């Protein structure tokens, strides 16, 4: 399997617009955390008349920085990769200041309905108040004076996750679907491992030269990194199956062992990611839930199918 190597070398340059390529500038919000790394990356696309991708959280200082960076320019679109609280709430503040419309796939919503007595652990992270002016569809084009972005639907991290790719293949804004510093959280019911893996395969069929992610640095050689991400998820699945073979039945019993190389403060997120993998195995008939419905606290058993 391909080896996955993360790159955590990143200087955020808070409040500054860093030029990454022709028509691409990055401004990083000062909202570091175990889940956002050094903070959320907002991107300015174009010159003169520009698009802003992911204005970040409702952080007035960050919105001021975006407006300073585009002083003398016109913001024509506000594009949202997905509706998590570190990516989209700033759109309301930015729209109030510049008047640009907000474009997104759709409202924040779970991938599936909640099971009986299930609690959405990431419910507070969803931006359910985003007022969308234009609903984007897969394959839709957003055009500037000398460039065009294609909308690429990449569900998995959330059901409404989008990437935006330059049509000349020079690069893709990948949101939280792919990040150089860490794997993406895939947590049911917001996320779906089946959808995430399908979206990874879709990106692997493309030939975008670089990726600009929602957190951390540029991914300059995407194809080997995507292969590494896929192999990493497959190894996690194999480890989960091995623990089931050894007689473990609950996710809680497995997390400390499988994720022993992960910061303990992230074990809650790791359990949710494992739950996503468990749902994926149940859907494929490899695992059976011994309780009424698959949940984070349910018991599981291998069916013998592979």
mmCIF file of C-alpha atoms in Angstrom:
data_model
loop_
_atom_site.group_PDB
_atom_site.id
_atom_site.type_symbol
_atom_site.label_atom_id
_atom_site.label_comp_id
_atom_site.label_asym_id
_atom_site.label_seq_id
_atom_site.Cartn_x
_atom_site.Cartn_y
_atom_site.Cartn_z
ATOM 1 C CA UNK A 1 0.000 0.000 0.000
ATOM 2 C CA UNK A 2 1.073 3.585 -0.640
ATOM 3 C CA UNK A 3 2.746 5.273 2.320
ATOM 4 C CA UNK A 4 1.103 8.433 3.675
ATOM 5 C CA UNK A 5 3.416 11.215 4.810
ATOM 6 C CA UNK A 6 1.902 14.296 6.406
ATOM 7 C CA UNK A 7 3.465 17.741 6.112
ATOM 8 C CA UNK A 8 2.931 19.951 9.167
ATOM 9 C CA UNK A 9 5.336 22.688 8.105
ATOM 10 C CA UNK A 10 3.144 25.753 7.732
ATOM 11 C CA UNK A 11 3.479 29.424 8.646
ATOM 12 C CA UNK A 12 0.017 31.035 8.835
ATOM 13 C CA UNK A 13 0.980 34.721 8.332
ATOM 14 C CA UNK A 14 -2.253 35.780 10.045
ATOM 15 C CA UNK A 15 -3.885 38.804 8.448
ATOM 16 C CA UNK A 16 -1.641 38.757 5.374
ATOM 17 C CA UNK A 17 -2.522 37.731 1.810
ATOM 18 C CA UNK A 18 0.079 35.232 0.576
ATOM 19 C CA UNK A 19 0.338 34.762 -3.195
ATOM 20 C CA UNK A 20 0.446 31.056 -4.046
ATOM 21 C CA UNK A 21 -0.038 31.131 -7.832
ATOM 22 C CA UNK A 22 -1.449 33.288 -10.590
ATOM 23 C CA UNK A 23 -4.945 34.260 -9.448
ATOM 24 C CA UNK A 24 -4.560 32.558 -6.032
ATOM 25 C CA UNK A 25 -3.977 34.311 -2.703
ATOM 26 C CA UNK A 26 -4.386 32.779 0.774
ATOM 27 C CA UNK A 27 -5.368 34.509 4.029
ATOM 28 C CA UNK A 28 -5.324 32.288 7.138
ATOM 29 C CA UNK A 29 -7.704 33.002 10.009
ATOM 30 C CA UNK A 30 -6.285 33.108 13.533
ATOM 31 C CA UNK A 31 -8.461 30.253 14.836
ATOM 32 C CA UNK A 32 -5.962 27.463 15.619
ATOM 33 C CA UNK A 33 -7.174 24.293 17.344
ATOM 34 C CA UNK A 34 -6.554 20.515 17.299
ATOM 35 C CA UNK A 35 -9.110 20.314 14.474
ATOM 36 C CA UNK A 36 -8.203 23.429 12.439
ATOM 37 C CA UNK A 37 -4.390 23.182 12.723
ATOM 38 C CA UNK A 38 -3.078 26.773 12.490
ATOM 39 C CA UNK A 39 -6.463 28.069 11.334
ATOM 40 C CA UNK A 40 -8.863 28.173 8.406
ATOM 41 C CA UNK A 41 -7.520 29.114 4.983
ATOM 42 C CA UNK A 42 -9.582 31.560 2.939
ATOM 43 C CA UNK A 43 -8.662 31.968 -0.715
ATOM 44 C CA UNK A 44 -8.914 34.955 -3.041
ATOM 45 C CA UNK A 45 -9.257 33.907 -6.664
ATOM 46 C CA UNK A 46 -8.639 36.307 -9.547
ATOM 47 C CA UNK A 47 -7.521 39.911 -9.876
ATOM 48 C CA UNK A 48 -9.679 43.021 -10.020
ATOM 49 C CA UNK A 49 -12.961 41.149 -9.810
ATOM 50 C CA UNK A 50 -12.394 38.303 -7.366
ATOM 51 C CA UNK A 51 -13.994 35.288 -5.712
ATOM 52 C CA UNK A 52 -13.465 34.442 -2.033
ATOM 53 C CA UNK A 53 -13.558 30.780 -1.028
ATOM 54 C CA UNK A 54 -14.443 29.982 2.619
ATOM 55 C CA UNK A 55 -14.486 33.257 4.602
ATOM 56 C CA UNK A 56 -14.006 31.162 7.737
ATOM 57 C CA UNK A 57 -15.667 31.585 11.128
ATOM 58 C CA UNK A 58 -17.548 34.706 12.217
ATOM 59 C CA UNK A 59 -14.281 36.467 13.010
ATOM 60 C CA UNK A 60 -14.419 40.238 12.320
ATOM 61 C CA UNK A 61 -10.614 40.563 12.288
ATOM 62 C CA UNK A 62 -10.365 37.929 9.569
ATOM 63 C CA UNK A 63 -13.067 39.602 7.492
ATOM 64 C CA UNK A 64 -11.158 42.884 7.869
ATOM 65 C CA UNK A 65 -8.032 41.111 6.575
ATOM 66 C CA UNK A 66 -9.886 39.768 3.538
ATOM 67 C CA UNK A 67 -11.239 43.228 2.746
ATOM 68 C CA UNK A 68 -7.787 44.805 3.133
ATOM 69 C CA UNK A 69 -6.349 42.184 0.808
ATOM 70 C CA UNK A 70 -8.992 42.985 -1.839
ATOM 71 C CA UNK A 71 -8.987 46.762 -1.395
ATOM 72 C CA UNK A 72 -9.766 48.394 -4.738
ATOM 73 C CA UNK A 73 -11.150 45.117 -6.099
ATOM 74 C CA UNK A 74 -14.708 43.825 -6.460
ATOM 75 C CA UNK A 75 -15.774 40.626 -4.694
ATOM 76 C CA UNK A 76 -18.240 38.957 -7.071
ATOM 77 C CA UNK A 77 -18.801 35.578 -5.350
ATOM 78 C CA UNK A 78 -18.464 34.058 -1.899
ATOM 79 C CA UNK A 79 -17.945 30.310 -2.363
ATOM 80 C CA UNK A 80 -18.395 27.762 0.438
ATOM 81 C CA UNK A 81 -16.736 24.333 0.406
ATOM 82 C CA UNK A 82 -18.931 23.116 3.292
ATOM 83 C CA UNK A 83 -20.980 24.376 6.214
ATOM 84 C CA UNK A 84 -18.825 23.739 9.258
ATOM 85 C CA UNK A 85 -18.449 26.545 11.792
ATOM 86 C CA UNK A 86 -14.812 27.179 10.895
ATOM 87 C CA UNK A 87 -15.550 27.665 7.177
ATOM 88 C CA UNK A 88 -18.856 29.366 6.412
ATOM 89 C CA UNK A 89 -20.228 31.685 9.156
ATOM 90 C CA UNK A 90 -17.856 34.456 8.051
ATOM 91 C CA UNK A 91 -19.830 34.608 4.804
ATOM 92 C CA UNK A 92 -22.589 36.529 6.585
ATOM 93 C CA UNK A 93 -20.148 39.148 7.844
ATOM 94 C CA UNK A 94 -18.417 39.415 4.489
ATOM 95 C CA UNK A 95 -21.657 39.708 2.525
ATOM 96 C CA UNK A 96 -22.832 42.493 4.846
ATOM 97 C CA UNK A 97 -19.642 44.412 4.060
ATOM 98 C CA UNK A 98 -19.272 43.810 0.312
ATOM 99 C CA UNK A 99 -22.705 42.685 -0.912
ATOM 100 C CA UNK A 100 -21.451 39.613 -2.781
ATOM 101 C CA UNK A 101 -23.825 36.617 -3.034
ATOM 102 C CA UNK A 102 -23.132 33.333 -1.250
ATOM 103 C CA UNK A 103 -22.743 30.127 -3.287
ATOM 104 C CA UNK A 104 -22.860 26.623 -1.736
ATOM 105 C CA UNK A 105 -24.117 23.101 -2.450
ATOM 106 C CA UNK A 106 -26.970 23.399 0.015
ATOM 107 C CA UNK A 107 -27.809 23.790 3.705
ATOM 108 C CA UNK A 108 -26.039 21.945 6.470
ATOM 109 C CA UNK A 109 -27.686 18.555 6.972
ATOM 110 C CA UNK A 110 -26.735 15.018 8.027
ATOM 111 C CA UNK A 111 -25.795 12.359 5.494
ATOM 112 C CA UNK A 112 -28.510 10.134 6.950
ATOM 113 C CA UNK A 113 -31.261 10.326 9.540
ATOM 114 C CA UNK A 114 -30.243 9.822 13.152
ATOM 115 C CA UNK A 115 -30.888 6.391 14.629
ATOM 116 C CA UNK A 116 -33.077 6.007 17.696
ATOM 117 C CA UNK A 117 -31.435 7.664 20.723
ATOM 118 C CA UNK A 118 -28.418 8.680 18.603
ATOM 119 C CA UNK A 119 -26.844 12.072 19.291
ATOM 120 C CA UNK A 120 -24.996 14.005 16.590
ATOM 121 C CA UNK A 121 -21.654 14.623 18.324
ATOM 122 C CA UNK A 122 -20.705 17.334 15.820
ATOM 123 C CA UNK A 123 -24.081 19.063 15.775
ATOM 124 C CA UNK A 124 -22.648 22.289 17.234
ATOM 125 C CA UNK A 125 -20.087 22.436 14.413
ATOM 126 C CA UNK A 126 -22.740 22.785 11.698
ATOM 127 C CA UNK A 127 -23.581 26.223 10.303
ATOM 128 C CA UNK A 128 -27.328 25.791 9.993
ATOM 129 C CA UNK A 129 -27.935 29.527 9.551
ATOM 130 C CA UNK A 130 -26.092 30.008 6.262
ATOM 131 C CA UNK A 131 -28.327 31.916 3.851
ATOM 132 C CA UNK A 132 -27.429 30.645 0.375
ATOM 133 C CA UNK A 133 -28.116 32.877 -2.623
ATOM 134 C CA UNK A 134 -27.181 30.341 -5.285
ATOM 135 C CA UNK A 135 -27.179 26.548 -4.956
ATOM 136 C CA UNK A 136 -24.219 25.021 -6.777
ATOM 137 C CA UNK A 137 -24.392 21.795 -8.757
ATOM 138 C CA UNK A 138 -21.638 19.371 -9.676
ATOM 139 C CA UNK A 139 -19.956 20.449 -12.920
ATOM 140 C CA UNK A 140 -21.202 24.047 -12.753
ATOM 141 C CA UNK A 141 -18.713 26.731 -13.862
ATOM 142 C CA UNK A 142 -17.776 29.948 -12.088
ATOM 143 C CA UNK A 143 -15.916 32.217 -14.493
ATOM 144 C CA UNK A 144 -13.598 35.211 -14.146
ATOM 145 C CA UNK A 145 -11.852 37.402 -16.675
ATOM 146 C CA UNK A 146 -9.125 34.889 -17.534
ATOM 147 C CA UNK A 147 -10.023 31.759 -15.561
ATOM 148 C CA UNK A 148 -12.868 29.402 -14.709
ATOM 149 C CA UNK A 149 -13.577 27.150 -11.738
ATOM 150 C CA UNK A 150 -15.459 23.858 -12.026
ATOM 151 C CA UNK A 151 -17.624 22.766 -9.106
ATOM 152 C CA UNK A 152 -16.664 19.233 -7.979
ATOM 153 C CA UNK A 153 -19.036 17.605 -5.481
ATOM 154 C CA UNK A 154 -16.924 15.674 -2.943
ATOM 155 C CA UNK A 155 -19.243 14.374 -0.197
ATOM 156 C CA UNK A 156 -17.815 12.439 2.720
ATOM 157 C CA UNK A 157 -16.568 14.923 5.309
ATOM 158 C CA UNK A 158 -20.036 16.458 4.939
ATOM 159 C CA UNK A 159 -22.786 15.674 2.468
ATOM 160 C CA UNK A 160 -22.582 19.192 1.010
ATOM 161 C CA UNK A 161 -18.799 19.322 0.594
ATOM 162 C CA UNK A 162 -17.521 20.896 -2.622
ATOM 163 C CA UNK A 163 -14.131 21.334 -4.233
ATOM 164 C CA UNK A 164 -13.390 23.992 -6.848
ATOM 165 C CA UNK A 165 -10.987 23.217 -9.692
ATOM 166 C CA UNK A 166 -9.441 25.514 -12.277
ATOM 167 C CA UNK A 167 -10.551 24.208 -15.663
ATOM 168 C CA UNK A 168 -6.987 24.416 -17.023
ATOM 169 C CA UNK A 169 -5.890 21.809 -14.449
ATOM 170 C CA UNK A 170 -3.507 24.122 -12.568
ATOM 171 C CA UNK A 171 -5.042 23.417 -9.168
ATOM 172 C CA UNK A 172 -7.999 22.523 -6.979
ATOM 173 C CA UNK A 173 -9.362 24.032 -3.759
ATOM 174 C CA UNK A 174 -10.112 20.876 -1.766
ATOM 175 C CA UNK A 175 -11.614 22.242 1.484
ATOM 176 C CA UNK A 176 -11.393 19.639 4.245
ATOM 177 C CA UNK A 177 -11.621 16.616 1.966
ATOM 178 C CA UNK A 178 -7.827 16.425 1.582
ATOM 179 C CA UNK A 179 -5.301 18.129 3.867
ATOM 180 C CA UNK A 180 -1.503 17.855 4.001
ATOM 181 C CA UNK A 181 -1.264 17.998 7.806
ATOM 182 C CA UNK A 182 -3.857 15.368 8.804
ATOM 183 C CA UNK A 183 -6.604 13.068 7.663
ATOM 184 C CA UNK A 184 -10.097 14.514 7.365
ATOM 185 C CA UNK A 185 -12.660 13.754 10.054
ATOM 186 C CA UNK A 186 -15.472 11.573 8.727
ATOM 187 C CA UNK A 187 -18.073 11.399 11.476
ATOM 188 C CA UNK A 188 -21.618 10.017 11.089
ATOM 189 C CA UNK A 189 -24.291 11.194 10.738
ATOM 190 C CA UNK A 190 -22.731 14.321 9.180
ATOM 191 C CA UNK A 191 -20.117 12.303 7.305
ATOM 192 C CA UNK A 192 -20.089 9.061 5.348
ATOM 193 C CA UNK A 193 -17.047 6.838 4.797
ATOM 194 C CA UNK A 194 -18.616 5.258 1.713
ATOM 195 C CA UNK A 195 -19.107 8.712 0.178
ATOM 196 C CA UNK A 196 -15.641 9.823 1.293
ATOM 197 C CA UNK A 197 -13.906 6.878 -0.391
ATOM 198 C CA UNK A 198 -15.941 7.389 -3.570
ATOM 199 C CA UNK A 199 -14.931 11.057 -3.610
ATOM 200 C CA UNK A 200 -11.272 10.102 -3.116
ATOM 201 C CA UNK A 201 -11.529 7.800 -6.139
ATOM 202 C CA UNK A 202 -13.082 10.612 -8.130
ATOM 203 C CA UNK A 203 -10.236 12.983 -7.313
ATOM 204 C CA UNK A 204 -7.710 10.267 -8.182
ATOM 205 C CA UNK A 205 -9.208 10.165 -11.673
ATOM 206 C CA UNK A 206 -8.445 13.862 -12.153
ATOM 207 C CA UNK A 207 -5.116 15.502 -12.967
ATOM 208 C CA UNK A 208 -5.155 18.724 -10.948
ATOM 209 C CA UNK A 209 -1.535 19.772 -10.446
ATOM 210 C CA UNK A 210 -1.749 21.142 -6.881
ATOM 211 C CA UNK A 211 -4.300 21.224 -4.057
ATOM 212 C CA UNK A 212 -5.070 24.220 -1.835
ATOM 213 C CA UNK A 213 -6.727 22.844 1.339
ATOM 214 C CA UNK A 214 -8.914 24.386 4.016
ATOM 215 C CA UNK A 215 -6.179 24.040 6.648
ATOM 216 C CA UNK A 216 -2.408 23.849 6.370
ATOM 217 C CA UNK A 217 -0.100 24.026 3.397
ATOM 218 C CA UNK A 218 -0.265 23.338 -0.318
ATOM 219 C CA UNK A 219 -0.279 19.730 -1.556
ATOM 220 C CA UNK A 220 2.128 19.950 -4.458
ATOM 221 C CA UNK A 221 1.916 16.343 -5.660
ATOM 222 C CA UNK A 222 -1.704 15.274 -5.108
ATOM 223 C CA UNK A 223 -1.857 11.864 -6.786
ATOM 224 C CA UNK A 224 0.587 9.989 -4.511
ATOM 225 C CA UNK A 225 -0.940 11.742 -1.505
ATOM 226 C CA UNK A 226 -4.456 10.647 -2.510
ATOM 227 C CA UNK A 227 -3.205 7.079 -2.925
ATOM 228 C CA UNK A 228 -1.669 7.328 0.546
ATOM 229 C CA UNK A 229 -4.919 8.610 2.045
ATOM 230 C CA UNK A 230 -6.862 5.752 0.514
ATOM 231 C CA UNK A 231 -4.329 3.191 1.722
ATOM 232 C CA UNK A 232 -4.403 4.742 5.205
ATOM 233 C CA UNK A 233 -8.189 4.312 5.416
ATOM 234 C CA UNK A 234 -7.877 0.738 4.159
ATOM 235 C CA UNK A 235 -5.259 -0.036 6.822
ATOM 236 C CA UNK A 236 -7.536 1.404 9.499
ATOM 237 C CA UNK A 237 -10.324 -0.831 8.226
ATOM 238 C CA UNK A 238 -8.037 -3.886 8.316
ATOM 239 C CA UNK A 239 -7.051 -3.054 11.900
ATOM 240 C CA UNK A 240 -10.713 -2.769 12.851
ATOM 241 C CA UNK A 241 -11.467 -6.162 11.276
ATOM 242 C CA UNK A 242 -8.484 -7.702 13.096
ATOM 243 C CA UNK A 243 -9.809 -6.449 16.439
ATOM 244 C CA UNK A 244 -13.237 -7.885 15.655
ATOM 245 C CA UNK A 245 -11.560 -11.196 14.838
ATOM 246 C CA UNK A 246 -9.834 -11.034 18.228
ATOM 247 C CA UNK A 247 -13.211 -10.793 19.961
ATOM 248 C CA UNK A 248 -13.610 -7.062 20.506
ATOM 249 C CA UNK A 249 -17.193 -5.962 19.952
ATOM 250 C CA UNK A 250 -17.348 -2.234 20.703
ATOM 251 C CA UNK A 251 -15.675 0.820 19.211
ATOM 252 C CA UNK A 252 -14.636 2.020 22.671
ATOM 253 C CA UNK A 253 -12.612 -1.188 23.160
ATOM 254 C CA UNK A 254 -10.696 -0.604 19.937
ATOM 255 C CA UNK A 255 -9.903 3.120 19.865
ATOM 256 C CA UNK A 256 -7.059 3.192 22.392
ATOM 257 C CA UNK A 257 -5.208 0.428 20.549
ATOM 258 C CA UNK A 258 -5.812 1.350 16.914
ATOM 259 C CA UNK A 259 -5.264 5.082 17.486
ATOM 260 C CA UNK A 260 -2.388 4.787 19.961
ATOM 261 C CA UNK A 261 -0.281 7.066 17.689
ATOM 262 C CA UNK A 262 -2.941 9.812 17.806
ATOM 263 C CA UNK A 263 -3.103 12.616 20.388
ATOM 264 C CA UNK A 264 -5.506 11.381 23.132
ATOM 265 C CA UNK A 265 -7.426 14.663 22.881
ATOM 266 C CA UNK A 266 -8.462 13.500 19.404
ATOM 267 C CA UNK A 267 -9.651 10.044 20.452
ATOM 268 C CA UNK A 268 -13.276 11.198 20.474
ATOM 269 C CA UNK A 269 -12.962 12.224 16.831
ATOM 270 C CA UNK A 270 -11.100 8.963 16.140
ATOM 271 C CA UNK A 271 -14.021 6.991 17.590
ATOM 272 C CA UNK A 272 -16.386 8.802 15.254
ATOM 273 C CA UNK A 273 -14.086 8.036 12.317
ATOM 274 C CA UNK A 274 -14.029 4.371 13.348
ATOM 275 C CA UNK A 275 -17.810 4.431 13.551
ATOM 276 C CA UNK A 276 -17.862 5.704 9.956
ATOM 277 C CA UNK A 277 -15.681 2.767 8.928
ATOM 278 C CA UNK A 278 -17.913 0.385 10.873
ATOM 279 C CA UNK A 279 -20.991 1.696 9.059
ATOM 280 C CA UNK A 280 -19.142 1.183 5.776
ATOM 281 C CA UNK A 281 -18.386 -2.444 6.711
ATOM 282 C CA UNK A 282 -21.988 -3.051 7.806
ATOM 283 C CA UNK A 283 -23.294 -1.652 4.503
ATOM 284 C CA UNK A 284 -21.027 -4.049 2.593
ATOM 285 C CA UNK A 285 -22.135 -7.054 4.655
ATOM 286 C CA UNK A 286 -18.713 -7.630 6.224
ATOM 287 C CA UNK A 287 -19.898 -6.736 9.737
ATOM 288 C CA UNK A 288 -23.198 -7.262 11.522
ATOM 289 C CA UNK A 289 -24.527 -5.034 14.282
ATOM 290 C CA UNK A 290 -25.602 -7.106 17.293
ATOM 291 C CA UNK A 291 -27.905 -4.375 18.566
ATOM 292 C CA UNK A 292 -31.008 -2.815 16.992
ATOM 293 C CA UNK A 293 -29.126 -0.240 14.888
ATOM 294 C CA UNK A 294 -25.479 0.629 14.232
ATOM 295 C CA UNK A 295 -24.460 3.362 16.669
ATOM 296 C CA UNK A 296 -21.271 4.598 18.281
ATOM 297 C CA UNK A 297 -21.970 2.434 21.359
ATOM 298 C CA UNK A 298 -23.381 -0.676 19.662
ATOM 299 C CA UNK A 299 -21.788 -4.144 19.562
ATOM 300 C CA UNK A 300 -20.474 -5.563 16.278
ATOM 301 C CA UNK A 301 -19.472 -8.951 14.909
ATOM 302 C CA UNK A 302 -17.892 -10.193 11.659
ATOM 303 C CA UNK A 303 -20.245 -12.016 9.295
ATOM 304 C CA UNK A 304 -17.562 -14.074 7.577
ATOM 305 C CA UNK A 305 -18.087 -12.283 4.256
ATOM 306 C CA UNK A 306 -15.224 -10.354 2.648
#
